[in-house]
Coordinates of C-alpha atoms and ligand atoms in Angstrom, one line a residue:
M1 CA 88.5 -34.3 20.3
T2 CA 85.2 -32.7 19.9
R3 CA 82.5 -33.8 18.4
A4 CA 79.0 -33.0 17.0
S5 CA 76.0 -35.1 16.4
H6 CA 72.7 -34.5 15.2
A7 CA 69.2 -35.8 15.4
A8 CA 67.5 -36.9 12.0
A9 CA 65.6 -34.3 10.3
R10 CA 62.1 -34.7 10.0
G11 CA 61.5 -32.8 8.9
R12 CA 48.8 9.3 16.6
G13 CA 45.6 10.6 14.6
T14 CA 42.5 9.4 15.7
A15 CA 40.2 7.8 12.2
A16 CA 36.6 7.5 12.1
R17 CA 34.9 5.8 9.9
G18 CA 31.6 8.0 7.9
A19 CA 28.3 4.9 9.0
G20 CA 29.3 2.7 11.2
A21 CA 70.6 -36.0 15.1
R22 CA 70.9 -37.0 17.5
G23 CA 72.8 -40.3 16.8
A24 CA 74.7 -39.3 13.6
A25 CA 72.4 -39.0 10.8
A26 CA 73.5 -37.0 7.9
Q27 CA 72.0 -33.3 7.3
G28 CA 69.5 -33.2 6.0
A29 CA 68.5 -36.6 6.0
G30 CA 65.1 -37.3 6.6
S31 CA 62.5 -35.9 5.5
S32 CA 59.5 -34.3 7.2
G33 CA 61.5 -30.5 7.6
D34 CA 59.8 -31.2 4.4
R35 CA 56.1 -31.5 5.1
A36 CA 53.9 -28.2 5.1
I37 CA 53.3 -26.9 8.1
L38 CA 50.2 -24.3 8.1
H39 CA 50.4 -21.9 10.2
L40 CA 46.4 -21.8 11.1
V41 CA 46.1 -18.2 12.1
D42 CA 49.2 -15.9 10.7
R43 CA 50.4 -14.0 14.2
H44 CA 50.6 -10.3 12.5
I45 CA 54.1 -10.3 12.8
G46 CA 56.9 -13.4 13.0
E47 CA 58.8 -13.6 16.2
E48 CA 62.3 -14.3 16.1
C49 CA 64.2 -16.6 18.4
G50 CA 65.3 -17.3 21.4
V51 CA 68.8 -18.1 23.1
F52 CA 70.1 -19.3 25.9
G53 CA 72.7 -20.8 27.8
V54 CA 73.9 -22.4 31.2
Y55 CA 76.9 -23.2 33.0
A56 CA 76.3 -25.6 36.1
P57 CA 79.0 -28.0 37.1
G58 CA 76.6 -30.6 38.4
Q59 CA 73.5 -30.5 37.4
S60 CA 71.5 -31.6 34.4
V61 CA 72.4 -28.6 31.7
A62 CA 70.1 -30.4 29.0
T63 CA 66.9 -30.7 31.2
L64 CA 67.6 -27.2 32.3
T65 CA 68.1 -26.1 28.6
Y66 CA 65.2 -27.4 27.6
F67 CA 63.0 -26.1 30.7
G68 CA 64.5 -22.6 29.5
L69 CA 64.0 -22.9 25.7
Y70 CA 60.5 -24.2 26.8
A71 CA 59.9 -20.4 28.4
L72 CA 61.1 -18.6 24.9
Q73 CA 59.0 -21.1 22.7
H74 CA 56.6 -17.9 22.2
R75 CA 60.4 -16.0 20.4
G76 CA 60.4 -19.4 17.7
Q77 CA 58.5 -22.6 17.3
E78 CA 60.1 -23.6 13.4
S79 CA 63.3 -25.9 15.6
A80 CA 65.1 -26.2 18.7
G81 CA 68.6 -27.2 19.4
I82 CA 70.8 -27.9 21.9
A83 CA 74.5 -28.6 22.7
V84 CA 76.1 -30.3 25.6
S85 CA 80.2 -30.1 26.4
D86 CA 80.7 -32.4 29.3
G87 CA 84.5 -31.0 29.1
E88 CA 86.2 -33.0 26.3
T89 CA 82.8 -33.4 23.8
V90 CA 80.7 -30.8 22.2
T91 CA 77.2 -32.4 21.4
V92 CA 74.3 -31.2 19.3
S93 CA 70.7 -31.9 19.0
K94 CA 68.4 -30.5 17.1
D95 CA 65.4 -31.4 15.3
M96 CA 62.6 -29.3 13.7
G97 CA 59.2 -28.1 15.9
L98 CA 58.4 -27.0 19.0
V99 CA 60.5 -27.6 22.0
T100 CA 58.4 -30.3 23.3
Q101 CA 58.1 -32.2 19.5
A102 CA 61.9 -32.3 19.4
F103 CA 63.4 -32.9 22.9
D104 CA 61.4 -36.4 25.0
E105 CA 63.4 -37.7 27.8
R106 CA 65.1 -40.8 26.0
R107 CA 66.6 -37.5 23.6
L108 CA 67.3 -35.3 26.7
A109 CA 69.1 -38.1 28.7
P110 CA 72.1 -38.9 26.4
L111 CA 73.2 -35.2 26.2
E112 CA 75.8 -35.3 30.1
G113 CA 77.6 -31.7 30.7
H114 CA 78.7 -29.1 32.7
L115 CA 77.8 -26.4 30.2
A116 CA 75.0 -25.8 27.3
I117 CA 73.3 -24.1 24.9
G118 CA 69.9 -24.0 23.6
H119 CA 67.9 -21.6 20.7
V120 CA 64.8 -22.2 19.1
R121 CA 64.0 -20.9 15.6
Y122 CA 61.8 -18.2 13.4
S123 CA 63.1 -18.5 10.2
T124 CA 63.9 -14.2 9.2
T125 CA 67.1 -15.1 6.5
G126 CA 67.9 -18.9 5.1
S127 CA 65.3 -21.5 4.6
S128 CA 63.1 -23.1 7.6
T129 CA 65.0 -26.4 7.0
W130 CA 67.1 -28.7 9.8
R131 CA 70.2 -27.7 7.8
N132 CA 69.2 -24.0 9.3
A133 CA 68.1 -25.1 13.2
Q134 CA 70.6 -24.3 15.5
P135 CA 73.0 -24.3 17.9
I136 CA 75.4 -24.7 14.8
Y137 CA 78.5 -26.2 15.4
R138 CA 82.1 -25.5 13.2
S139 CA 84.8 -27.5 14.0
V140 CA 88.2 -25.7 13.8
G141 CA 91.3 -28.6 14.3
D142 CA 90.6 -30.5 16.9
A143 CA 88.6 -27.8 18.5
G144 CA 85.1 -26.4 18.2
F145 CA 82.2 -24.4 19.1
A146 CA 79.1 -24.4 19.2
L147 CA 76.8 -21.1 18.2
A148 CA 73.0 -20.2 18.3
H149 CA 71.7 -17.0 17.2
N150 CA 69.0 -14.2 17.9
G151 CA 68.4 -11.1 15.5
N152 CA 69.7 -10.3 11.6
L153 CA 72.5 -8.8 9.8
T154 CA 72.6 -6.4 7.9
N155 CA 76.0 -6.9 5.9
T156 CA 75.3 -10.2 5.0
E157 CA 76.2 -9.9 1.4
A158 CA 79.3 -7.7 2.2
L159 CA 80.4 -10.8 5.2
A160 CA 79.3 -13.4 2.2
A161 CA 82.3 -11.6 0.2
D162 CA 85.0 -11.4 2.0
L163 CA 84.5 -15.4 2.8
G164 CA 84.8 -16.1 -0.8
K165 CA 80.7 -16.5 -1.3
F166 CA 78.7 -15.8 -5.0
P167 CA 76.0 -13.0 -4.4
G168 CA 72.8 -14.7 -3.4
V169 CA 73.9 -17.0 -1.6
V170 CA 73.2 -15.9 1.5
T171 CA 69.2 -13.7 1.6
P172 CA 66.4 -13.0 3.4
S173 CA 64.2 -15.4 1.4
P174 CA 62.6 -18.2 3.3
V175 CA 61.6 -20.4 0.6
H176 CA 65.1 -20.3 -1.0
D177 CA 67.1 -22.5 0.4
S178 CA 70.3 -20.2 1.5
T179 CA 72.7 -20.0 4.0
S180 CA 71.4 -17.8 7.2
D181 CA 73.4 -14.9 9.0
S182 CA 74.3 -17.0 11.6
D183 CA 75.8 -19.5 9.5
L184 CA 78.3 -16.5 7.9
V185 CA 79.1 -15.8 12.0
G186 CA 80.5 -19.4 12.9
E187 CA 82.3 -19.1 9.4
L188 CA 83.8 -15.7 10.1
I189 CA 84.9 -16.8 13.9
A190 CA 86.1 -20.6 12.5
G191 CA 88.1 -18.4 10.8
E192 CA 89.5 -16.3 13.1
Y193 CA 90.0 -19.4 16.1
G194 CA 92.9 -20.6 15.1
A195 CA 94.7 -18.0 14.2
Q196 CA 96.6 -17.1 17.0
P197 CA 96.0 -19.9 19.2
R198 CA 96.1 -19.3 23.0
S199 CA 97.9 -20.6 25.8
D200 CA 94.5 -20.0 28.2
G201 CA 92.2 -22.0 26.0
R202 CA 90.6 -18.7 25.9
D203 CA 90.2 -18.8 22.2
L204 CA 86.7 -18.7 20.9
E205 CA 85.8 -15.3 23.4
H206 CA 89.0 -13.9 21.4
A207 CA 88.0 -14.5 18.0
L208 CA 84.3 -13.4 18.8
A209 CA 86.0 -9.7 20.0
R210 CA 87.8 -9.9 16.0
V211 CA 84.8 -10.8 14.8
V212 CA 82.2 -8.7 16.4
P213 CA 83.0 -5.4 15.2
S214 CA 82.8 -6.1 11.3
L215 CA 79.1 -7.2 12.5
D216 CA 76.3 -4.9 11.7
G217 CA 72.7 -5.4 12.1
A218 CA 71.1 -7.1 15.4
F219 CA 72.5 -10.5 17.2
S220 CA 72.8 -11.4 20.8
L221 CA 74.7 -14.7 20.0
V222 CA 75.1 -17.4 22.4
L223 CA 78.6 -19.5 22.3
M224 CA 80.2 -22.2 24.0
D225 CA 82.9 -25.0 23.2
E226 CA 84.3 -27.2 26.0
A227 CA 85.1 -25.6 28.9
H228 CA 83.5 -21.9 28.2
L229 CA 79.9 -20.5 27.6
V230 CA 80.2 -17.0 25.8
A231 CA 77.4 -14.5 25.5
V232 CA 77.9 -11.2 23.4
R233 CA 75.5 -8.2 22.1
D234 CA 75.6 -6.2 19.6
P235 CA 76.4 -2.3 19.8
H236 CA 72.8 -1.3 19.8
G237 CA 71.8 -3.9 22.1
F238 CA 68.6 -4.7 19.2
R239 CA 67.9 -7.8 20.9
P240 CA 67.6 -8.7 24.7
L241 CA 69.8 -10.7 26.2
A242 CA 69.3 -11.3 30.2
L243 CA 71.8 -12.5 32.8
G244 CA 71.5 -15.1 35.8
R245 CA 72.3 -16.6 38.6
L246 CA 71.7 -19.8 39.5
E247 CA 73.3 -22.2 42.4
G248 CA 76.6 -22.5 41.8
G249 CA 76.3 -21.8 38.1
W250 CA 75.0 -19.1 35.5
V251 CA 72.4 -18.1 33.1
V252 CA 71.8 -16.3 30.0
A253 CA 68.7 -16.1 28.5
S254 CA 66.8 -14.2 25.5
E255 CA 64.7 -12.9 28.4
T256 CA 64.0 -13.0 32.2
C257 CA 61.2 -15.5 31.8
A258 CA 63.9 -18.1 31.1
L259 CA 66.1 -17.6 34.2
D260 CA 62.4 -17.8 36.0
I261 CA 61.5 -21.1 35.0
V262 CA 65.1 -23.0 36.2
G263 CA 65.2 -21.0 39.3
A264 CA 68.2 -18.4 38.3
H265 CA 67.4 -15.0 39.7
Y266 CA 68.6 -11.6 37.2
L267 CA 71.3 -10.2 37.5
R268 CA 71.4 -7.7 34.6
E269 CA 72.0 -7.6 31.0
V270 CA 74.5 -8.2 29.1
E271 CA 75.4 -4.8 27.7
P272 CA 75.3 -3.8 24.5
G273 CA 78.8 -4.0 23.4
E274 CA 80.0 -6.3 25.9
I275 CA 81.0 -10.2 25.4
V276 CA 80.7 -12.4 28.7
T277 CA 82.8 -15.2 29.5
I278 CA 81.5 -18.3 31.9
D279 CA 84.2 -20.8 32.6
A280 CA 85.6 -22.7 35.7
T281 CA 87.2 -19.2 37.1
G282 CA 83.7 -17.5 36.7
L283 CA 82.5 -14.9 34.7
R284 CA 84.3 -12.3 33.2
S285 CA 83.7 -9.4 30.6
I286 CA 85.3 -7.4 27.6
R287 CA 83.9 -4.9 26.7
Y288 CA 84.1 -4.3 22.6
A289 CA 83.0 -1.4 21.8
E290 CA 80.7 1.6 23.5
P291 CA 77.4 1.4 23.9
R292 CA 74.5 2.5 21.8
P293 CA 71.3 0.9 23.4
R294 CA 68.4 0.9 20.8
L295 CA 66.6 -1.8 22.3
C296 CA 63.9 -2.8 19.7
L297 CA 60.3 -1.4 21.5
F298 CA 58.5 -3.8 19.5
E299 CA 60.1 -6.4 21.9
F300 CA 58.2 -4.2 25.1
V301 CA 54.7 -4.0 22.8
Y302 CA 54.2 -7.7 21.6
L303 CA 57.2 -9.8 21.2
A304 CA 58.5 -10.6 24.8
R305 CA 56.7 -12.8 27.2
P306 CA 54.9 -10.2 29.8
D307 CA 56.2 -11.7 32.9
S308 CA 60.4 -10.9 31.7
V309 CA 61.8 -7.2 32.6
L310 CA 63.5 -5.0 30.2
Y311 CA 65.1 -2.0 30.9
N312 CA 64.4 -3.0 34.5
Q313 CA 60.8 -2.7 34.2
N314 CA 58.0 -5.3 34.4
V315 CA 56.2 -5.7 30.4
H316 CA 52.6 -6.5 31.5
A317 CA 52.9 -3.2 33.6
A318 CA 54.6 -1.2 30.2
R319 CA 51.5 -2.8 28.2
Q320 CA 49.0 -2.0 30.9
R321 CA 50.9 1.7 30.5
M322 CA 50.2 1.4 26.6
G323 CA 46.2 1.2 27.4
E324 CA 45.9 3.5 29.8
E325 CA 48.3 6.4 27.6
L326 CA 45.7 5.1 24.8
A327 CA 43.0 5.9 26.1
H328 CA 43.8 9.5 27.1
Q329 CA 45.5 9.6 23.9
A330 CA 41.8 8.6 21.8
P331 CA 39.0 9.1 24.5
V332 CA 35.7 7.0 23.2
D333 CA 32.0 7.1 24.4
A334 CA 31.5 3.0 24.5
D335 CA 30.2 0.6 26.8
M336 CA 32.8 -1.8 26.8
V337 CA 35.8 -2.2 26.6
M338 CA 37.7 -5.6 25.6
P339 CA 40.5 -7.2 24.0
V340 CA 42.4 -9.1 21.0
P341 CA 43.2 -11.6 23.7
E342 CA 45.8 -12.8 24.8
S343 CA 48.1 -9.7 22.8
G344 CA 45.6 -7.2 23.8
V345 CA 44.0 -8.1 27.2
P346 CA 46.8 -5.4 29.6
A347 CA 46.5 -2.6 27.0
A348 CA 43.4 -3.5 27.7
Q349 CA 43.2 -3.1 31.1
G350 CA 44.7 -0.7 31.1
F351 CA 42.5 1.3 28.7
S352 CA 39.7 0.4 31.1
R353 CA 41.1 1.2 34.0
A354 CA 41.9 5.0 32.3
S355 CA 39.0 5.8 31.3
G356 CA 36.7 3.9 33.3
I357 CA 35.1 2.0 31.2
P358 CA 33.9 -1.3 32.1
Y359 CA 36.4 -4.5 31.3
G360 CA 34.9 -6.9 29.3
D361 CA 35.5 -10.4 27.3
G362 CA 34.2 -10.3 23.8
F363 CA 35.7 -13.3 22.5
V364 CA 37.0 -17.1 23.6
K365 CA 40.3 -18.0 22.1
N366 CA 41.5 -21.7 21.8
R367 CA 44.1 -21.2 23.4
Y368 CA 45.5 -24.6 21.9
V369 CA 45.8 -23.0 18.5
G370 CA 49.5 -23.4 16.4
R371 CA 49.6 -24.9 13.7
T372 CA 48.8 -28.2 12.6
F373 CA 49.9 -30.9 9.6
I374 CA 45.9 -31.1 8.7
Q375 CA 45.1 -28.8 5.1
P376 CA 41.8 -27.2 6.3
S377 CA 39.2 -26.4 4.0
Q378 CA 39.4 -23.4 1.8
Q379 CA 36.9 -21.8 3.1
M380 CA 37.6 -23.0 6.8
R381 CA 41.6 -21.0 5.8
A382 CA 39.5 -17.7 4.5
D383 CA 37.9 -18.0 7.7
G384 CA 40.8 -18.9 9.1
V385 CA 40.8 -15.7 12.1
R386 CA 37.6 -17.7 13.8
L387 CA 40.0 -21.1 14.2
K388 CA 41.6 -18.5 16.6
L389 CA 39.0 -16.2 18.4
N390 CA 35.0 -16.8 18.4
P391 CA 33.0 -13.7 19.9
L392 CA 30.7 -13.9 22.9
P393 CA 27.4 -11.9 21.5
E394 CA 25.4 -12.1 24.8
N395 CA 28.3 -10.4 26.0
I396 CA 28.6 -8.2 22.6
E397 CA 25.5 -7.3 21.3
G398 CA 23.9 -3.7 21.2
K399 CA 27.0 -2.6 22.8
R400 CA 29.5 0.2 21.8
L401 CA 32.9 -1.9 22.1
V402 CA 36.0 -0.5 22.7
V403 CA 38.7 -3.0 20.6
V404 CA 42.4 -3.4 22.2
D405 CA 45.2 -5.3 19.8
D406 CA 49.0 -4.6 20.0
S407 CA 49.5 -4.3 16.1
I408 CA 47.8 -3.8 12.4
I409 CA 50.5 -5.6 10.2
R410 CA 48.8 -6.8 7.2
G411 CA 45.5 -5.4 8.5
T412 CA 43.5 -9.0 7.0
T413 CA 42.7 -10.0 11.2
S414 CA 41.7 -7.2 12.0
K415 CA 39.0 -6.3 9.4
K416 CA 37.7 -10.0 9.9
I417 CA 37.5 -9.1 13.8
V418 CA 35.5 -6.2 13.1
A419 CA 33.7 -7.6 10.5
M420 CA 32.4 -10.4 13.3
L421 CA 31.8 -8.3 15.8
R422 CA 29.4 -7.0 14.2
E423 CA 27.8 -10.1 12.9
A424 CA 27.8 -11.2 16.6
G425 CA 26.0 -8.0 17.3
A426 CA 28.1 -4.7 17.9
A427 CA 27.0 -2.0 18.0
E428 CA 29.7 0.3 16.6
V429 CA 33.6 -1.1 17.3
H430 CA 36.2 1.2 17.6
L431 CA 40.0 0.0 17.5
R432 CA 42.8 1.4 19.4
I433 CA 45.8 -0.1 18.8
S434 CA 48.9 0.4 21.4
S435 CA 51.8 0.5 18.8
P436 CA 52.4 3.1 16.4
P437 CA 51.5 2.4 12.6
Y438 CA 54.1 -0.1 11.1
R439 CA 54.8 1.5 8.2
W440 CA 58.4 0.2 7.5
P441 CA 60.5 -3.4 7.3
C442 CA 61.9 -4.9 10.0
F443 CA 66.0 -5.6 9.1
Y444 CA 66.5 -7.0 12.9
G445 CA 65.1 -9.7 13.5
L446 CA 61.0 -9.4 12.8
D447 CA 59.5 -10.8 10.5
T448 CA 57.5 -8.7 8.5
G449 CA 57.1 -9.1 5.3
R450 CA 58.2 -6.3 2.5
R451 CA 57.5 -2.4 3.1
S452 CA 54.4 -3.6 -0.2
E453 CA 53.2 -6.2 2.1
L454 CA 52.4 -3.2 5.3
L455 CA 48.8 -1.9 5.4
A456 CA 50.4 1.2 6.9
A457 CA 53.2 1.6 4.2
D458 CA 50.8 4.1 2.0
M459 CA 48.0 4.1 3.7
S460 CA 46.0 7.1 6.3
V461 CA 45.0 5.8 9.7
G462 CA 41.6 6.7 7.8
E463 CA 41.7 5.1 4.8
M464 CA 42.9 2.6 7.5
C465 CA 40.1 1.9 8.9
E466 CA 38.0 2.2 6.2
Y467 CA 39.2 -0.7 4.4
I468 CA 39.5 -2.8 7.8
G469 CA 35.5 -1.8 8.5
A470 CA 36.1 0.1 12.3
D471 CA 33.9 3.0 13.2
S472 CA 37.1 4.7 14.2
L473 CA 40.5 4.0 14.8
A474 CA 44.0 5.3 17.1
Y475 CA 47.2 4.3 17.3
I476 CA 49.3 5.3 20.3
E477 CA 51.7 8.1 19.7
V478 CA 55.8 7.2 19.3
D479 CA 56.5 9.8 22.7
R480 CA 53.4 8.2 24.4
L481 CA 54.8 4.2 23.9
V482 CA 58.3 5.3 24.9
R483 CA 56.5 6.8 28.2
A484 CA 54.6 3.9 28.8
T485 CA 57.6 1.6 29.0
G486 CA 59.1 3.1 31.8
A487 CA 62.8 3.1 30.4
P488 CA 62.1 6.6 28.1
A489 CA 66.2 7.0 29.2
G490 CA 66.7 3.6 27.8
G491 CA 67.4 4.0 24.2
F492 CA 65.2 2.8 21.7
C493 CA 65.0 1.4 17.9
T494 CA 61.8 2.6 16.4
A495 CA 62.8 2.3 12.6
C496 CA 60.0 -0.2 11.4
M497 CA 57.0 3.2 13.3
T498 CA 59.5 5.6 12.0
G499 CA 61.3 4.9 9.5
E500 CA 64.5 5.6 10.9
Y501 CA 67.5 3.2 11.0
P502 CA 69.7 3.0 13.4
T503 CA 71.9 1.4 11.0
S504 CA 72.6 1.8 7.4
V505 CA 70.2 -1.3 5.6
P506 CA 70.8 -4.1 3.3
D507 CA 72.3 -2.6 0.2
A508 CA 69.2 -3.8 -2.0
E509 CA 66.7 -2.4 -0.1
A510 CA 68.9 0.8 0.1
E511 CA 67.5 2.9 -2.7
G512 CA 63.8 2.1 -2.3
L513 CA 63.5 2.9 1.3
A514 CA 64.9 5.8 0.4
E515 CA 63.1 7.2 -1.6
A516 CA 59.8 5.9 -0.1
G517 CA 61.3 8.7 2.7
A518 CA 63.8 6.3 5.2
V519 CA 66.8 7.5 6.8
S520 CA 69.8 5.5 8.2
L521 CA 71.4 7.1 11.1
E522 CA 74.0 5.1 10.6
E523 CA 75.1 6.2 14.0
P524 CA 78.9 4.8 14.8
V525 CA 79.5 2.7 16.8
H526 CA 83.0 3.2 18.8
F527 CA 84.7 0.2 19.0
L528 CA 87.4 0.0 21.4
P529 CA 90.8 -0.9 20.2
A530 CA 91.6 -3.5 22.2
P531 CA 90.0 -6.1 24.5
A532 CA 89.4 -5.6 27.9
D533 CA 89.1 -7.6 30.5
S534 CA 87.5 -7.7 33.7
T535 CA 85.7 -9.5 36.0
Ligands
SF4_1 FE1 61.9 -3.3 16.9 FE2 60.8 -2.5 15.0 FE3 63.2 -1.5 14.8 FE4 63.0 -4.0 14.2 S1 62.7 -1.9 12.9 S2 64.1 -3.7 15.3 S3 60.5 -4.8 15.2 S4 61.3 -1.2 17.0

């Protein structure tokens, strides 16, 4: 017997500027999920999601999952959820808000079992409601499974049509209450789950193996039924997924920082095109497709936590190398190198190291800013950056500054930052950005808005410099950025910077993007005909 119970819903070039339920509440019950959550300070791009899974008999898997999600909080702050199995029953508990808001000891205590999965969500498809919080659960007869997804699919409309859904039911809109692409994956797996019943209990991994060739785009998934923990990554491996060993168990997580926090040691990545299953017999692997690695380059630039490891490279050290590359590519006479905290810190350190210009702090960041239910005044909202960053005039006055940040998406924040520094007495402000101009939208799990919202979409670097009000502006070149990762042979997606999409893009966007010069490489994926097991 399997049941799901849910928590109640609550709720390149340099440009110079001229001069200068748990408990069985019905889905959607409760209302605070409807409350406006105000993003006090918009990060330039919306993070995606984080997934975690653990198989550890005899240990408190719910608590391990809680701390795993806590380490992955930067990847999604809208909802958090945990599913646990005690061998007979799968119990799902999820809620809106941060991990610490969704769970406390009282809510974790009943989540007993030997395997669990968890999810932190930033909605990139489907609305930000409790209903779309994950893990999602599907029952199939007297069995069932839970699923947590990081990434976005690019063929949701076709998949929905195959399932008999009306056009538009699955949309990338954050305002319409819609089905998420993760729901679709759940339905597809449920459809296969009972189709060919197996005597060995390995229905979930084999249903998954039959479904994954139909999915286009980005998916790093963790799934579970009563007895199995399953992890899978799309053939391009857009989103990271790490495998770790725990004393007496196994852990999978979006990033290695979540392995560290629970005391697991990193073994390897779940490979692109691989399904990993963990159960009482140990770990086994199915290769369902030949890997075409295209890890999101932005994971290195901004998304991943600096203490995480990608392609066996420490992310913090890679970001410092990005700053060094920038200093060689776009040198400038200046008195101080300063970061836009926190994300610009390692690249600013690297720029300082390579240029010999002293490193210093020009801003103090409010470490606790995030989101609030209290509406600030219109004036405060218009001046939103000041809620997060306050300049240090004593460090800035009369100085020629190199200001290092990791990205510019819409440009509004950068414009305010430059204005604040000039107000505080800066003599010159030279912006150096540790990612190339972000000109194209992402369809693989990042929320950047539409192309029309991207500052670099139709502006030259010189025009952007003028708009932002800096004395000079330079973005790192793509080749230098890839070299800075330390894993140039790893294989990266660079679509948002180059317009070269590794896969087909959603039909609704294809024509407009093609007219603007984007290309869908549609790199062929070679699916392996019959899943072969290995351990
Ligand atoms: Fe990452 Fe950009 Fe590719 Fe999206 S389009 S996966 S943000 S590199």
